[in-house]
């Protein structure tokens, strides 16, 4: 049973048109992460939520935003996608800082194409 | 600093053992992971090791950790064609300023020839 679910698996968007990627989890984990993975590269952390606290990486462009309306859901918003934003976007969750630290569980990813 | 490095490519014959190597620089790392990624898919956790361990074995997988040299390896016994994938080494750290975020190596592409 999938525990971290990303929708859609494939997303095509137009240059400059806002797009939202979705992630949900059934693990009740308190931390949710968004990674960007470009072709033949390592996943790169964009930001994460620790409970409701948003933590942005220093080099994440302002074009990328995130929302976490509740424990189960987290969204990645790209305000004005450029061709360079085409990538696989990976959502992950973990339990951290509550006496039991777990490994990160990843979703299947959303492959974003910008045309 | 936070740097994880891996060799980029490994080719083996089916039935042989594969050894994928990784080095890391942050001595405060407390968890070290191996993830597998098949084409077009997300990351699948294979195994992980705590930094106070030297070795962990799980079926065909053996992880060795040399803390002095900050070197981690993944050995796959009896490698099968289904093992062909990219393997990522990753580290995460404990601490109030860290929330389990992972730092990944560049990935090693494992090619298994029949």
PDB file of C-alpha atoms in Angstrom:
ATOM      1  CA  UNK A   1       0.000   0.000   0.000  1.00  0.00           C
ATOM      2  CA  UNK A   2       1.412   3.349  -1.006  1.00  0.00           C
ATOM      3  CA  UNK A   3       2.176   5.451   2.049  1.00  0.00           C
ATOM      4  CA  UNK A   4       3.426   8.605   0.352  1.00  0.00           C
ATOM      5  CA  UNK A   5       1.338   9.462  -2.670  1.00  0.00           C
ATOM      6  CA  UNK A   6       2.180  12.095  -5.224  1.00  0.00           C
ATOM      7  CA  UNK A   7      -0.224  13.416  -7.795  1.00  0.00           C
ATOM      8  CA  UNK A   8      -0.029  13.592 -10.653  1.00  0.00           C
ATOM      9  CA  UNK A   9       2.785  11.259 -11.745  1.00  0.00           C
ATOM     10  CA  UNK A  10       3.353  13.340 -14.856  1.00  0.00           C
ATOM     11  CA  UNK A  11       2.580  17.038 -15.237  1.00  0.00           C
ATOM     12  CA  UNK A  12       2.989  19.187 -18.314  1.00  0.00           C
ATOM     13  CA  UNK A  13       2.738  22.931 -17.832  1.00  0.00           C
ATOM     14  CA  UNK A  14       3.294  25.982 -19.975  1.00  0.00           C
ATOM     15  CA  UNK A  15       6.196  28.313 -19.497  1.00  0.00           C
ATOM     16  CA  UNK A  16       5.181  30.904 -16.890  1.00  0.00           C
ATOM     17  CA  UNK A  17       1.895  29.226 -15.943  1.00  0.00           C
ATOM     18  CA  UNK A  18       1.564  28.475 -12.215  1.00  0.00           C
ATOM     19  CA  UNK A  19       1.489  24.808 -11.336  1.00  0.00           C
ATOM     20  CA  UNK A  20       0.851  22.889  -8.109  1.00  0.00           C
ATOM     21  CA  UNK A  21       2.133  19.452  -7.235  1.00  0.00           C
ATOM     22  CA  UNK A  22       0.499  17.443  -4.493  1.00  0.00           C
ATOM     23  CA  UNK A  23       1.721  15.021  -1.847  1.00  0.00           C
ATOM     24  CA  UNK A  24      -0.223  13.092   0.765  1.00  0.00           C
ATOM     25  CA  UNK A  25       0.842  10.602   3.402  1.00  0.00           C
ATOM     26  CA  UNK A  26      -0.853   7.978   5.556  1.00  0.00           C
ATOM     27  CA  UNK A  27       2.047   7.612   8.007  1.00  0.00           C
ATOM     28  CA  UNK A  28       1.166  10.522  10.303  1.00  0.00           C
ATOM     29  CA  UNK A  29       4.751  11.719  10.042  1.00  0.00           C
ATOM     30  CA  UNK A  30       5.482  15.192  11.314  1.00  0.00           C
ATOM     31  CA  UNK A  31       8.086  16.123   8.701  1.00  0.00           C
ATOM     32  CA  UNK A  32       7.455  16.473   4.982  1.00  0.00           C
ATOM     33  CA  UNK A  33      10.146  17.289   2.428  1.00  0.00           C
ATOM     34  CA  UNK A  34      10.238  18.386  -1.198  1.00  0.00           C
ATOM     35  CA  UNK A  35      13.215  17.438  -3.334  1.00  0.00           C
ATOM     36  CA  UNK A  36      13.998  18.432  -6.905  1.00  0.00           C
ATOM     37  CA  UNK A  37      15.867  15.908  -9.030  1.00  0.00           C
ATOM     38  CA  UNK A  38      17.124  16.883 -12.456  1.00  0.00           C
ATOM     39  CA  UNK A  39      18.227  14.321 -14.976  1.00  0.00           C
ATOM     40  CA  UNK A  40      21.306  12.327 -13.882  1.00  0.00           C
ATOM     41  CA  UNK A  41      21.662  14.371 -10.697  1.00  0.00           C
ATOM     42  CA  UNK A  42      21.188  13.780  -7.008  1.00  0.00           C
ATOM     43  CA  UNK A  43      17.941  14.879  -5.367  1.00  0.00           C
ATOM     44  CA  UNK A  44      18.268  18.384  -3.981  1.00  0.00           C
ATOM     45  CA  UNK A  45      16.254  19.524  -0.971  1.00  0.00           C
ATOM     46  CA  UNK A  46      14.068  22.565  -1.699  1.00  0.00           C
ATOM     47  CA  UNK A  47      12.352  22.927   1.682  1.00  0.00           C
ATOM     48  CA  UNK A  48      10.620  20.975   4.395  1.00  0.00           C
ATOM     49  CA  UNK A  49       7.947  21.330   7.018  1.00  0.00           C
ATOM     50  CA  UNK A  50       8.677  20.314  10.572  1.00  0.00           C
ATOM     51  CA  UNK A  51       5.136  20.111  11.892  1.00  0.00           C
ATOM     52  CA  UNK A  52       3.748  23.493  10.806  1.00  0.00           C
ATOM     53  CA  UNK A  53       7.126  25.196  10.662  1.00  0.00           C
ATOM     54  CA  UNK A  54       8.373  25.909   7.160  1.00  0.00           C
ATOM     55  CA  UNK A  55      12.127  25.574   6.535  1.00  0.00           C
ATOM     56  CA  UNK A  56      13.455  26.893   3.265  1.00  0.00           C
ATOM     57  CA  UNK A  57      16.876  25.936   1.924  1.00  0.00           C
ATOM     58  CA  UNK A  58      19.091  28.954   1.340  1.00  0.00           C
ATOM     59  CA  UNK A  59      19.445  28.395  -2.384  1.00  0.00           C
ATOM     60  CA  UNK A  60      15.819  27.567  -3.201  1.00  0.00           C
ATOM     61  CA  UNK A  61      14.509  30.144  -5.703  1.00  0.00           C
ATOM     62  CA  UNK A  62      11.596  32.379  -4.651  1.00  0.00           C
ATOM     63  CA  UNK A  63       9.636  30.900  -7.536  1.00  0.00           C
ATOM     64  CA  UNK A  64       9.085  27.803  -5.388  1.00  0.00           C
ATOM     65  CA  UNK A  65       6.586  27.910  -2.531  1.00  0.00           C
ATOM     66  CA  UNK A  66       4.958  25.310  -0.344  1.00  0.00           C
ATOM     67  CA  UNK A  67       1.834  24.862   1.731  1.00  0.00           C
ATOM     68  CA  UNK A  68       0.944  22.319   4.361  1.00  0.00           C
ATOM     69  CA  UNK A  69      -2.724  22.693   5.313  1.00  0.00           C
ATOM     70  CA  UNK A  70      -2.695  19.650   7.622  1.00  0.00           C
ATOM     71  CA  UNK A  71      -0.464  16.758   8.674  1.00  0.00           C
ATOM     72  CA  UNK A  72      -1.368  14.616   5.703  1.00  0.00           C
ATOM     73  CA  UNK A  73      -0.997  16.980   2.782  1.00  0.00           C
ATOM     74  CA  UNK A  74       1.768  19.137   1.399  1.00  0.00           C
ATOM     75  CA  UNK A  75       1.815  21.130  -1.850  1.00  0.00           C
ATOM     76  CA  UNK A  76       4.588  22.474  -4.007  1.00  0.00           C
ATOM     77  CA  UNK A  77       3.680  25.619  -5.934  1.00  0.00           C
ATOM     78  CA  UNK A  78       5.800  26.865  -8.793  1.00  0.00           C
ATOM     79  CA  UNK A  79       4.661  30.409  -9.497  1.00  0.00           C
ATOM     80  CA  UNK A  80       6.200  30.920 -12.924  1.00  0.00           C
ATOM     81  CA  UNK A  81       7.791  27.735 -14.234  1.00  0.00           C
ATOM     82  CA  UNK A  82      10.790  28.134 -16.481  1.00  0.00           C
ATOM     83  CA  UNK A  83      12.358  25.568 -18.764  1.00  0.00           C
ATOM     84  CA  UNK A  84      15.025  24.996 -16.116  1.00  0.00           C
ATOM     85  CA  UNK A  85      12.390  23.830 -13.643  1.00  0.00           C
ATOM     86  CA  UNK A  86      11.670  20.690 -15.635  1.00  0.00           C
ATOM     87  CA  UNK A  87      12.603  17.868 -13.264  1.00  0.00           C
ATOM     88  CA  UNK A  88      11.338  15.052 -11.107  1.00  0.00           C
ATOM     89  CA  UNK A  89       9.883  16.386  -7.856  1.00  0.00           C
ATOM     90  CA  UNK A  90      10.041  14.003  -4.942  1.00  0.00           C
ATOM     91  CA  UNK A  91       8.046  14.253  -1.743  1.00  0.00           C
ATOM     92  CA  UNK A  92       9.250  12.467   1.371  1.00  0.00           C
ATOM     93  CA  UNK A  93       8.128  12.130   4.977  1.00  0.00           C
ATOM     94  CA  UNK A  94       9.698  11.120   8.239  1.00  0.00           C
ATOM     95  CA  UNK A  95       9.039  11.144  11.944  1.00  0.00           C
ATOM     96  CA  UNK A  96      11.618  13.195  13.707  1.00  0.00           C
ATOM     97  CA  UNK A  97      12.220  14.607  17.154  1.00  0.00           C
ATOM     98  CA  UNK A  98       9.522  12.712  19.016  1.00  0.00           C
ATOM     99  CA  UNK A  99      11.626   9.996  20.534  1.00  0.00           C
ATOM    100  CA  UNK A 100      11.409   7.851  17.419  1.00  0.00           C
ATOM    101  CA  UNK A 101      13.312   9.064  14.381  1.00  0.00           C
ATOM    102  CA  UNK A 102      12.474   7.183  11.235  1.00  0.00           C
ATOM    103  CA  UNK A 103      14.050   7.024   7.862  1.00  0.00           C
ATOM    104  CA  UNK A 104      12.576   9.079   5.050  1.00  0.00           C
ATOM    105  CA  UNK A 105       9.840   7.506   2.960  1.00  0.00           C
ATOM    106  CA  UNK A 106       9.598   8.752  -0.607  1.00  0.00           C
ATOM    107  CA  UNK A 107       6.703   8.999  -2.994  1.00  0.00           C
ATOM    108  CA  UNK A 108       6.960   7.929  -6.619  1.00  0.00           C
ATOM    109  CA  UNK A 109       7.624  11.456  -7.750  1.00  0.00           C
ATOM    110  CA  UNK A 110       5.996  13.846 -10.209  1.00  0.00           C
ATOM    111  CA  UNK A 111       7.832  14.410 -13.467  1.00  0.00           C
ATOM    112  CA  UNK A 112       7.294  18.002 -14.535  1.00  0.00           C
ATOM    113  CA  UNK A 113       7.676  19.037 -18.158  1.00  0.00           C
ATOM    114  CA  UNK A 114       7.641  22.731 -19.087  1.00  0.00           C
ATOM    115  CA  UNK A 115       6.686  23.593 -22.659  1.00  0.00           C
TER     116      UNK A 115
ATOM    117  CA  UNK B   1      30.752  20.730   5.168  1.00  0.00           C
ATOM    118  CA  UNK B   2      28.090  18.520   3.675  1.00  0.00           C
ATOM    119  CA  UNK B   3      29.443  16.467   0.788  1.00  0.00           C
ATOM    120  CA  UNK B   4      28.639  12.927  -0.244  1.00  0.00           C
ATOM    121  CA  UNK B   5      30.561  11.413  -3.132  1.00  0.00           C
ATOM    122  CA  UNK B   6      30.096   8.234  -5.126  1.00  0.00           C
ATOM    123  CA  UNK B   7      31.600   6.701  -8.218  1.00  0.00           C
ATOM    124  CA  UNK B   8      29.240   7.213 -11.143  1.00  0.00           C
ATOM    125  CA  UNK B   9      29.150   3.836 -12.846  1.00  0.00           C
ATOM    126  CA  UNK B  10      29.619   0.151 -12.098  1.00  0.00           C
ATOM    127  CA  UNK B  11      29.189  -2.789 -14.449  1.00  0.00           C
ATOM    128  CA  UNK B  12      29.050  -6.405 -13.264  1.00  0.00           C
ATOM    129  CA  UNK B  13      27.993  -9.769 -14.623  1.00  0.00           C
ATOM    130  CA  UNK B  14      24.871 -11.483 -13.363  1.00  0.00           C
ATOM    131  CA  UNK B  15      25.703 -13.679 -10.369  1.00  0.00           C
ATOM    132  CA  UNK B  16      28.767 -11.667  -9.353  1.00  0.00           C
ATOM    133  CA  UNK B  17      28.924  -9.434  -6.297  1.00  0.00           C
ATOM    134  CA  UNK B  18      28.600  -5.664  -6.685  1.00  0.00           C
ATOM    135  CA  UNK B  19      30.279  -3.203  -4.362  1.00  0.00           C
ATOM    136  CA  UNK B  20      29.196   0.428  -4.471  1.00  0.00           C
ATOM    137  CA  UNK B  21      31.273   2.922  -2.523  1.00  0.00           C
ATOM    138  CA  UNK B  22      30.490   6.255  -0.919  1.00  0.00           C
ATOM    139  CA  UNK B  23      32.442   8.814   1.072  1.00  0.00           C
ATOM    140  CA  UNK B  24      31.026  11.535   3.274  1.00  0.00           C
ATOM    141  CA  UNK B  25      32.612  14.457   5.034  1.00  0.00           C
ATOM    142  CA  UNK B  26      30.362  15.312   7.967  1.00  0.00           C
ATOM    143  CA  UNK B  27      31.472  13.384  11.037  1.00  0.00           C
ATOM    144  CA  UNK B  28      28.283  14.363  12.876  1.00  0.00           C
ATOM    145  CA  UNK B  29      26.209  12.245  10.499  1.00  0.00           C
ATOM    146  CA  UNK B  30      24.280   9.705  12.497  1.00  0.00           C
ATOM    147  CA  UNK B  31      22.305   7.852   9.837  1.00  0.00           C
ATOM    148  CA  UNK B  32      23.627   6.669   6.492  1.00  0.00           C
ATOM    149  CA  UNK B  33      21.313   5.304   3.847  1.00  0.00           C
ATOM    150  CA  UNK B  34      21.267   3.469   0.569  1.00  0.00           C
ATOM    151  CA  UNK B  35      18.419   4.194  -1.825  1.00  0.00           C
ATOM    152  CA  UNK B  36      17.658   2.517  -5.146  1.00  0.00           C
ATOM    153  CA  UNK B  37      16.047   4.373  -8.039  1.00  0.00           C
ATOM    154  CA  UNK B  38      14.758   2.623 -11.145  1.00  0.00           C
ATOM    155  CA  UNK B  39      14.122   4.636 -14.332  1.00  0.00           C
ATOM    156  CA  UNK B  40      11.260   7.094 -13.935  1.00  0.00           C
ATOM    157  CA  UNK B  41      10.525   6.007 -10.375  1.00  0.00           C
ATOM    158  CA  UNK B  42      10.924   7.457  -6.911  1.00  0.00           C
ATOM    159  CA  UNK B  43      13.490   6.440  -4.326  1.00  0.00           C
ATOM    160  CA  UNK B  44      13.254   3.072  -2.619  1.00  0.00           C
ATOM    161  CA  UNK B  45      15.010   2.686   0.706  1.00  0.00           C
ATOM    162  CA  UNK B  46      17.219  -0.401   0.601  1.00  0.00           C
ATOM    163  CA  UNK B  47      18.886  -0.237   3.967  1.00  0.00           C
ATOM    164  CA  UNK B  48      20.395   2.135   6.475  1.00  0.00           C
ATOM    165  CA  UNK B  49      23.009   2.012   9.184  1.00  0.00           C
ATOM    166  CA  UNK B  50      23.518   3.973  12.368  1.00  0.00           C
ATOM    167  CA  UNK B  51      26.872   5.638  12.760  1.00  0.00           C
ATOM    168  CA  UNK B  52      27.645   3.569  15.866  1.00  0.00           C
ATOM    169  CA  UNK B  53      27.570   0.378  13.796  1.00  0.00           C
ATOM    170  CA  UNK B  54      30.287  -1.098  11.589  1.00  0.00           C
ATOM    171  CA  UNK B  55      28.252  -3.519   9.551  1.00  0.00           C
ATOM    172  CA  UNK B  56      24.692  -4.418   8.748  1.00  0.00           C
ATOM    173  CA  UNK B  57      23.502  -7.394   6.722  1.00  0.00           C
ATOM    174  CA  UNK B  58      20.070  -7.812   5.197  1.00  0.00           C
ATOM    175  CA  UNK B  59      19.641 -10.801   2.898  1.00  0.00           C
ATOM    176  CA  UNK B  60      21.787 -10.098  -0.185  1.00  0.00           C
ATOM    177  CA  UNK B  61      22.814  -6.653   1.048  1.00  0.00           C
ATOM    178  CA  UNK B  62      25.785  -5.913   3.280  1.00  0.00           C
ATOM    179  CA  UNK B  63      26.613  -2.392   4.417  1.00  0.00           C
ATOM    180  CA  UNK B  64      30.068  -1.626   5.779  1.00  0.00           C
ATOM    181  CA  UNK B  65      30.881   1.608   7.575  1.00  0.00           C
ATOM    182  CA  UNK B  66      34.414   2.833   8.223  1.00  0.00           C
ATOM    183  CA  UNK B  67      33.942   5.850  10.456  1.00  0.00           C
ATOM    184  CA  UNK B  68      37.617   6.720  10.569  1.00  0.00           C
ATOM    185  CA  UNK B  69      37.788   7.088   6.797  1.00  0.00           C
ATOM    186  CA  UNK B  70      34.153   8.250   6.482  1.00  0.00           C
ATOM    187  CA  UNK B  71      33.597   5.499   3.950  1.00  0.00           C
ATOM    188  CA  UNK B  72      30.399   3.561   3.364  1.00  0.00           C
ATOM    189  CA  UNK B  73      29.917   0.631   1.028  1.00  0.00           C
ATOM    190  CA  UNK B  74      27.021  -1.449  -0.205  1.00  0.00           C
ATOM    191  CA  UNK B  75      27.679  -4.996  -1.299  1.00  0.00           C
ATOM    192  CA  UNK B  76      25.032  -6.838  -3.309  1.00  0.00           C
ATOM    193  CA  UNK B  77      25.614 -10.578  -3.415  1.00  0.00           C
ATOM    194  CA  UNK B  78      24.526 -12.651  -6.426  1.00  0.00           C
ATOM    195  CA  UNK B  79      23.636  -9.567  -8.452  1.00  0.00           C
ATOM    196  CA  UNK B  80      20.608  -9.986 -10.717  1.00  0.00           C
ATOM    197  CA  UNK B  81      19.490  -8.066 -13.794  1.00  0.00           C
ATOM    198  CA  UNK B  82      16.670  -6.632 -11.669  1.00  0.00           C
ATOM    199  CA  UNK B  83      19.298  -4.924  -9.554  1.00  0.00           C
ATOM    200  CA  UNK B  84      20.156  -2.613 -12.460  1.00  0.00           C
ATOM    201  CA  UNK B  85      19.338   0.877 -11.214  1.00  0.00           C
ATOM    202  CA  UNK B  86      20.899   4.003  -9.745  1.00  0.00           C
ATOM    203  CA  UNK B  87      22.018   3.663  -6.136  1.00  0.00           C
ATOM    204  CA  UNK B  88      22.187   6.732  -3.944  1.00  0.00           C
ATOM    205  CA  UNK B  89      24.105   7.054  -0.734  1.00  0.00           C
ATOM    206  CA  UNK B  90      22.681   9.637   1.682  1.00  0.00           C
ATOM    207  CA  UNK B  91      23.432  10.976   5.127  1.00  0.00           C
ATOM    208  CA  UNK B  92      21.258  12.629   7.714  1.00  0.00           C
ATOM    209  CA  UNK B  93      22.035  14.167  11.038  1.00  0.00           C
ATOM    210  CA  UNK B  94      20.452  14.275  14.442  1.00  0.00           C
ATOM    211  CA  UNK B  95      20.186  17.483  16.393  1.00  0.00           C
ATOM    212  CA  UNK B  96      17.829  20.269  17.237  1.00  0.00           C
ATOM    213  CA  UNK B  97      18.785  22.208  14.140  1.00  0.00           C
ATOM    214  CA  UNK B  98      18.343  19.221  11.866  1.00  0.00           C
ATOM    215  CA  UNK B  99      15.141  17.467  11.043  1.00  0.00           C
ATOM    216  CA  UNK B 100      16.338  14.352   9.313  1.00  0.00           C
ATOM    217  CA  UNK B 101      16.923  16.005   5.987  1.00  0.00           C
ATOM    218  CA  UNK B 102      19.026  13.933   3.651  1.00  0.00           C
ATOM    219  CA  UNK B 103      22.122  14.922   1.739  1.00  0.00           C
ATOM    220  CA  UNK B 104      22.557  12.699  -1.314  1.00  0.00           C
ATOM    221  CA  UNK B 105      25.528  11.579  -3.332  1.00  0.00           C
ATOM    222  CA  UNK B 106      25.435  11.830  -7.127  1.00  0.00           C
ATOM    223  CA  UNK B 107      24.309   8.223  -7.506  1.00  0.00           C
ATOM    224  CA  UNK B 108      26.040   5.156  -8.928  1.00  0.00           C
ATOM    225  CA  UNK B 109      24.532   3.561 -12.008  1.00  0.00           C
ATOM    226  CA  UNK B 110      24.751  -0.212 -11.682  1.00  0.00           C
ATOM    227  CA  UNK B 111      24.628  -2.115 -14.943  1.00  0.00           C
ATOM    228  CA  UNK B 112      24.153  -5.889 -14.674  1.00  0.00           C
ATOM    229  CA  UNK B 113      25.062  -7.868 -17.770  1.00  0.00           C
ATOM    230  CA  UNK B 114      23.424 -11.271 -18.357  1.00  0.00           C
TER     231      UNK B 114
END
